[in-house]
Amino acid sequence: MSAGRDYRESTPSNLSNSGCNGVCIISTTWKDEQHPSFINFISSFLDANSYRLNFVPIAPDFIFNCGGLSVAFIFATNWDFENTASIFSKIQKLRGQFAHFYVVVTLPTKDQNDSFIRSYFKYGMELGRPTFIPVQDLEMGFEKIVKVAHARGVCKRQDAIAKLRAEREKSVQSMDIYIKVVTSIPGIDNHDANALYQAIGSIEAIAKASKEYILETTDLSTEKAETITRFFRDTKYYLGPKIR
């Protein structure tokens, strides 16, 4: 990398800047191989997009933690025709270790692009395992990394929200069924059903509860407690006709 190269100013992208978007962990080995001005660009770009930055001795070049999801990257900033074996060996080792793993390769010339394509097939890469992202320059490569990590984090959060909503809906539906079953006992209303749920729990637990326990843990009357215990234990009672 040229020591005199100037990097364009880091400007915020269209990523959300509310709070902290996540943490970017950069390999200390990878960092030491880069020009300080590029590291400054990375630091400024991350700060502008609300990411914390740490330098740690890790196997991938980058790990982003976004929304509870880890996304790993190899960032080949200088495609070396003579060193393709070591790059693909590293990729082979890491692709089985991370569920979300990407390789960003800087290929500014046609010769480098052609060399990359030959190497891709030479080392038996499978499409999408991992995903390769060729770029023209270093800044574009890093911006792609941040956007991929951010998008993965957003999807993770949206999935978590969707699952939470589904669980809530399921819980509401289960409670509706519970209320319907318990209020089918003669003389038991919604208030009684909720009291039984809070104090005793499931219908199975209510069926096993004694009259004394129901009276001790709820505000139900003696008559209602007796009705509940008879309902679940006296076959003549719960199989007989009920007039409400």
Coordinates of C-alpha atoms in Angstrom, one line a residue:
M1 CA 0.0 0.0 0.0
S2 CA 1.3 3.4 -0.9
A3 CA 2.4 5.4 2.1
G4 CA 1.3 8.6 0.4
R5 CA -2.2 7.5 -0.4
D6 CA -5.0 9.8 0.7
Y7 CA -8.3 8.4 1.8
R8 CA -11.5 10.2 1.2
E9 CA -13.2 11.7 4.3
S10 CA -15.5 9.3 6.2
T11 CA -19.1 10.4 6.0
P12 CA -22.1 8.8 7.7
S13 CA -24.0 6.4 5.5
N14 CA -27.8 5.9 5.7
L15 CA -27.4 3.5 8.7
S16 CA -29.4 4.2 11.8
N17 CA -27.6 6.4 14.3
S18 CA -29.8 5.8 17.2
G19 CA -27.7 4.6 20.1
C20 CA -25.0 2.1 19.3
N21 CA -25.4 -0.1 16.2
G22 CA -22.9 -2.7 17.4
V23 CA -19.3 -3.5 17.9
C24 CA -16.5 -3.9 15.3
I25 CA -13.6 -6.2 16.3
I26 CA -10.5 -5.9 14.1
S27 CA -7.7 -8.4 14.0
T28 CA -4.5 -6.9 15.4
T29 CA -2.5 -8.8 12.7
W30 CA -4.7 -7.4 9.9
K31 CA -4.4 -3.9 11.4
D32 CA -0.6 -4.0 11.5
E33 CA -0.5 -4.9 7.8
Q34 CA -2.5 -1.7 6.8
H35 CA -1.5 1.9 6.3
P36 CA -2.3 4.1 9.3
S37 CA -4.4 6.4 7.2
F38 CA -6.7 3.6 6.2
I39 CA -7.1 2.6 9.9
N40 CA -8.0 6.2 10.6
F41 CA -10.6 6.1 7.8
I42 CA -12.1 2.9 9.3
S43 CA -12.2 4.4 12.8
S44 CA -13.9 7.6 11.6
F45 CA -16.4 5.7 9.5
L46 CA -17.4 3.5 12.4
D47 CA -17.7 6.4 14.8
A48 CA -19.9 8.2 12.3
N49 CA -22.2 5.2 12.0
S50 CA -22.3 4.6 15.8
Y51 CA -20.1 1.5 16.0
R52 CA -17.6 0.8 18.8
L53 CA -14.2 -0.3 17.7
N54 CA -11.8 -2.9 19.3
F55 CA -8.5 -4.4 18.2
V56 CA -8.2 -8.0 19.3
P57 CA -6.0 -11.0 18.1
I58 CA -8.8 -12.9 16.3
A59 CA -8.7 -15.4 13.3
P60 CA -10.9 -13.5 10.9
D61 CA -9.9 -10.0 9.9
F62 CA -13.2 -8.5 11.2
I63 CA -16.1 -9.6 13.5
F64 CA -19.1 -7.4 13.8
N65 CA -21.6 -8.0 16.6
C66 CA -24.9 -6.4 15.6
G67 CA -28.2 -7.0 17.3
G68 CA -27.0 -10.2 19.0
L69 CA -25.6 -11.6 15.7
S70 CA -21.9 -12.2 14.9
V71 CA -20.7 -11.6 11.3
A72 CA -17.2 -12.5 10.3
F73 CA -15.1 -11.1 7.4
I74 CA -11.9 -11.7 5.6
F75 CA -10.8 -8.4 3.9
A76 CA -8.0 -9.0 1.3
T77 CA -6.8 -5.5 0.7
N78 CA -3.9 -6.4 -1.6
W79 CA -4.5 -9.3 -3.9
D80 CA -1.2 -11.1 -4.3
F81 CA -0.8 -13.3 -7.3
E82 CA 1.9 -15.3 -5.5
N83 CA 0.0 -15.8 -2.2
T84 CA -3.4 -17.0 -3.2
A85 CA -2.9 -20.4 -1.5
S86 CA -2.6 -18.9 2.0
I87 CA -5.8 -16.7 1.5
F88 CA -7.9 -19.7 0.4
S89 CA -6.5 -21.9 3.1
K90 CA -7.6 -19.3 5.7
I91 CA -11.0 -19.2 4.1
Q92 CA -11.4 -23.0 4.2
K93 CA -10.5 -23.0 7.9
L94 CA -12.9 -20.2 8.9
R95 CA -16.0 -20.9 6.8
G96 CA -17.0 -23.8 9.0
Q97 CA -16.6 -21.7 12.2
F98 CA -19.0 -18.9 11.5
A99 CA -22.6 -19.1 10.4
H100 CA -22.3 -15.7 8.8
F101 CA -19.0 -15.3 6.9
Y102 CA -18.0 -13.1 4.0
V103 CA -14.8 -12.5 2.0
V104 CA -14.2 -9.0 0.6
V105 CA -11.5 -8.8 -2.0
T106 CA -10.0 -5.6 -3.5
L107 CA -9.5 -6.1 -7.2
P108 CA -8.7 -2.8 -8.9
T109 CA -7.1 -4.3 -12.1
K110 CA -8.3 -6.7 -14.7
D111 CA -5.2 -8.9 -14.1
Q112 CA -6.1 -9.2 -10.4
N113 CA -9.7 -10.0 -11.2
D114 CA -8.7 -12.7 -13.6
S115 CA -6.3 -14.2 -11.1
F116 CA -9.0 -14.2 -8.4
I117 CA -11.5 -16.0 -10.7
R118 CA -8.9 -18.7 -11.6
S119 CA -8.0 -19.2 -7.9
Y120 CA -11.7 -19.4 -7.0
F121 CA -12.2 -22.4 -9.1
K122 CA -8.7 -23.8 -8.5
Y123 CA -9.4 -24.1 -4.8
G124 CA -12.9 -25.6 -5.2
M125 CA -15.0 -22.8 -3.7
E126 CA -18.7 -23.4 -3.5
L127 CA -21.1 -20.7 -4.5
G128 CA -22.2 -18.8 -1.4
R129 CA -20.0 -20.8 0.9
P130 CA -18.7 -18.2 1.7
T131 CA -20.0 -15.2 -0.2
F132 CA -17.3 -13.3 -2.0
I133 CA -17.6 -9.5 -2.5
P134 CA -15.1 -8.1 -5.1
V135 CA -14.6 -4.3 -4.8
Q136 CA -12.6 -1.7 -6.7
D137 CA -11.0 0.1 -3.7
L138 CA -10.4 -0.2 0.0
E139 CA -12.9 2.4 1.2
M140 CA -15.7 0.7 -0.9
G141 CA -14.7 -2.6 0.6
F142 CA -15.0 -1.5 4.1
E143 CA -18.3 0.3 3.5
K144 CA -19.6 -2.9 2.0
I145 CA -18.5 -4.8 5.2
V146 CA -20.3 -2.4 7.5
K147 CA -23.5 -2.4 5.3
V148 CA -23.6 -6.3 5.2
A149 CA -23.1 -6.5 9.0
H150 CA -25.7 -3.9 9.6
A151 CA -28.2 -5.5 7.4
R152 CA -27.6 -8.9 9.1
G153 CA -28.2 -7.2 12.5
V154 CA -31.4 -5.6 11.4
C155 CA -32.7 -8.9 10.0
K156 CA -31.8 -10.6 13.3
R157 CA -33.7 -7.9 15.3
Q158 CA -36.7 -8.1 13.1
D159 CA -36.8 -11.9 13.4
A160 CA -36.6 -11.5 17.2
I161 CA -39.4 -9.0 17.2
A162 CA -41.5 -11.2 14.9
K163 CA -41.0 -14.2 17.2
L164 CA -41.8 -12.2 20.3
R165 CA -45.1 -11.0 18.7
A166 CA -45.9 -14.6 17.6
E167 CA -45.3 -15.8 21.2
R168 CA -47.5 -13.1 22.6
E169 CA -50.3 -13.9 20.2
K170 CA -49.9 -17.6 21.1
S171 CA -50.0 -16.7 24.8
V172 CA -53.1 -14.7 24.3
Q173 CA -54.8 -17.5 22.4
S174 CA -53.8 -20.0 25.1
M175 CA -55.2 -17.8 27.8
D176 CA -58.5 -17.4 25.9
I177 CA -58.8 -21.2 25.7
Y178 CA -57.9 -21.5 29.4
I179 CA -60.6 -18.9 30.3
K180 CA -63.2 -20.7 28.2
V181 CA -62.4 -24.1 29.8
V182 CA -62.4 -22.9 33.4
T183 CA -65.6 -20.8 33.0
S184 CA -67.3 -23.8 31.6
I185 CA -67.4 -25.0 35.3
P186 CA -70.8 -24.0 36.7
G187 CA -70.7 -20.8 38.7
I188 CA -67.1 -19.9 37.7
D189 CA -66.7 -16.5 36.0
N190 CA -63.7 -14.7 34.4
H191 CA -62.5 -13.2 37.7
D192 CA -62.4 -16.7 39.2
A193 CA -60.6 -18.2 36.3
N194 CA -57.9 -15.4 36.5
A195 CA -57.6 -15.9 40.2
L196 CA -57.1 -19.7 39.7
Y197 CA -54.5 -19.0 37.0
Q198 CA -52.5 -16.6 39.1
A199 CA -52.6 -18.8 42.3
I200 CA -52.5 -22.4 40.9
G201 CA -51.7 -22.3 37.2
S202 CA -52.6 -24.8 34.6
I203 CA -55.9 -26.6 34.3
E204 CA -54.1 -29.8 35.2
A205 CA -52.9 -28.2 38.5
I206 CA -56.4 -26.9 39.2
A207 CA -57.8 -30.4 38.7
K208 CA -55.3 -31.8 41.3
A209 CA -55.9 -29.0 43.8
S210 CA -57.9 -29.7 47.0
K211 CA -60.8 -27.6 48.1
E212 CA -58.7 -26.4 51.1
Y213 CA -55.8 -25.3 48.8
I214 CA -58.1 -23.4 46.5
L215 CA -59.6 -21.6 49.5
E216 CA -56.2 -20.9 50.9
T217 CA -54.7 -19.4 47.7
T218 CA -57.7 -17.6 46.1
D219 CA -60.6 -15.4 47.1
L220 CA -63.1 -18.0 45.8
S221 CA -66.0 -19.0 48.0
T222 CA -66.4 -22.4 49.7
E223 CA -69.2 -23.2 47.3
K224 CA -67.1 -22.5 44.3
A225 CA -64.1 -24.4 45.6
E226 CA -66.4 -27.4 46.2
T227 CA -67.8 -27.1 42.7
I228 CA -64.4 -27.1 41.1
T229 CA -63.1 -30.2 43.0
R230 CA -66.4 -32.0 42.2
F231 CA -66.2 -31.0 38.6
F232 CA -62.8 -32.6 38.1
R233 CA -63.2 -35.7 40.4
D234 CA -66.9 -36.7 40.4
T235 CA -67.6 -38.3 37.1
K236 CA -71.4 -38.2 37.8
Y237 CA -71.1 -34.5 38.2
Y238 CA -69.0 -33.5 35.2
L239 CA -70.7 -35.9 32.8
G240 CA -74.2 -34.9 33.9
P241 CA -76.3 -32.1 32.3
K242 CA -75.6 -28.6 33.6
I243 CA -78.2 -25.8 33.8
R244 CA -76.6 -22.3 33.9

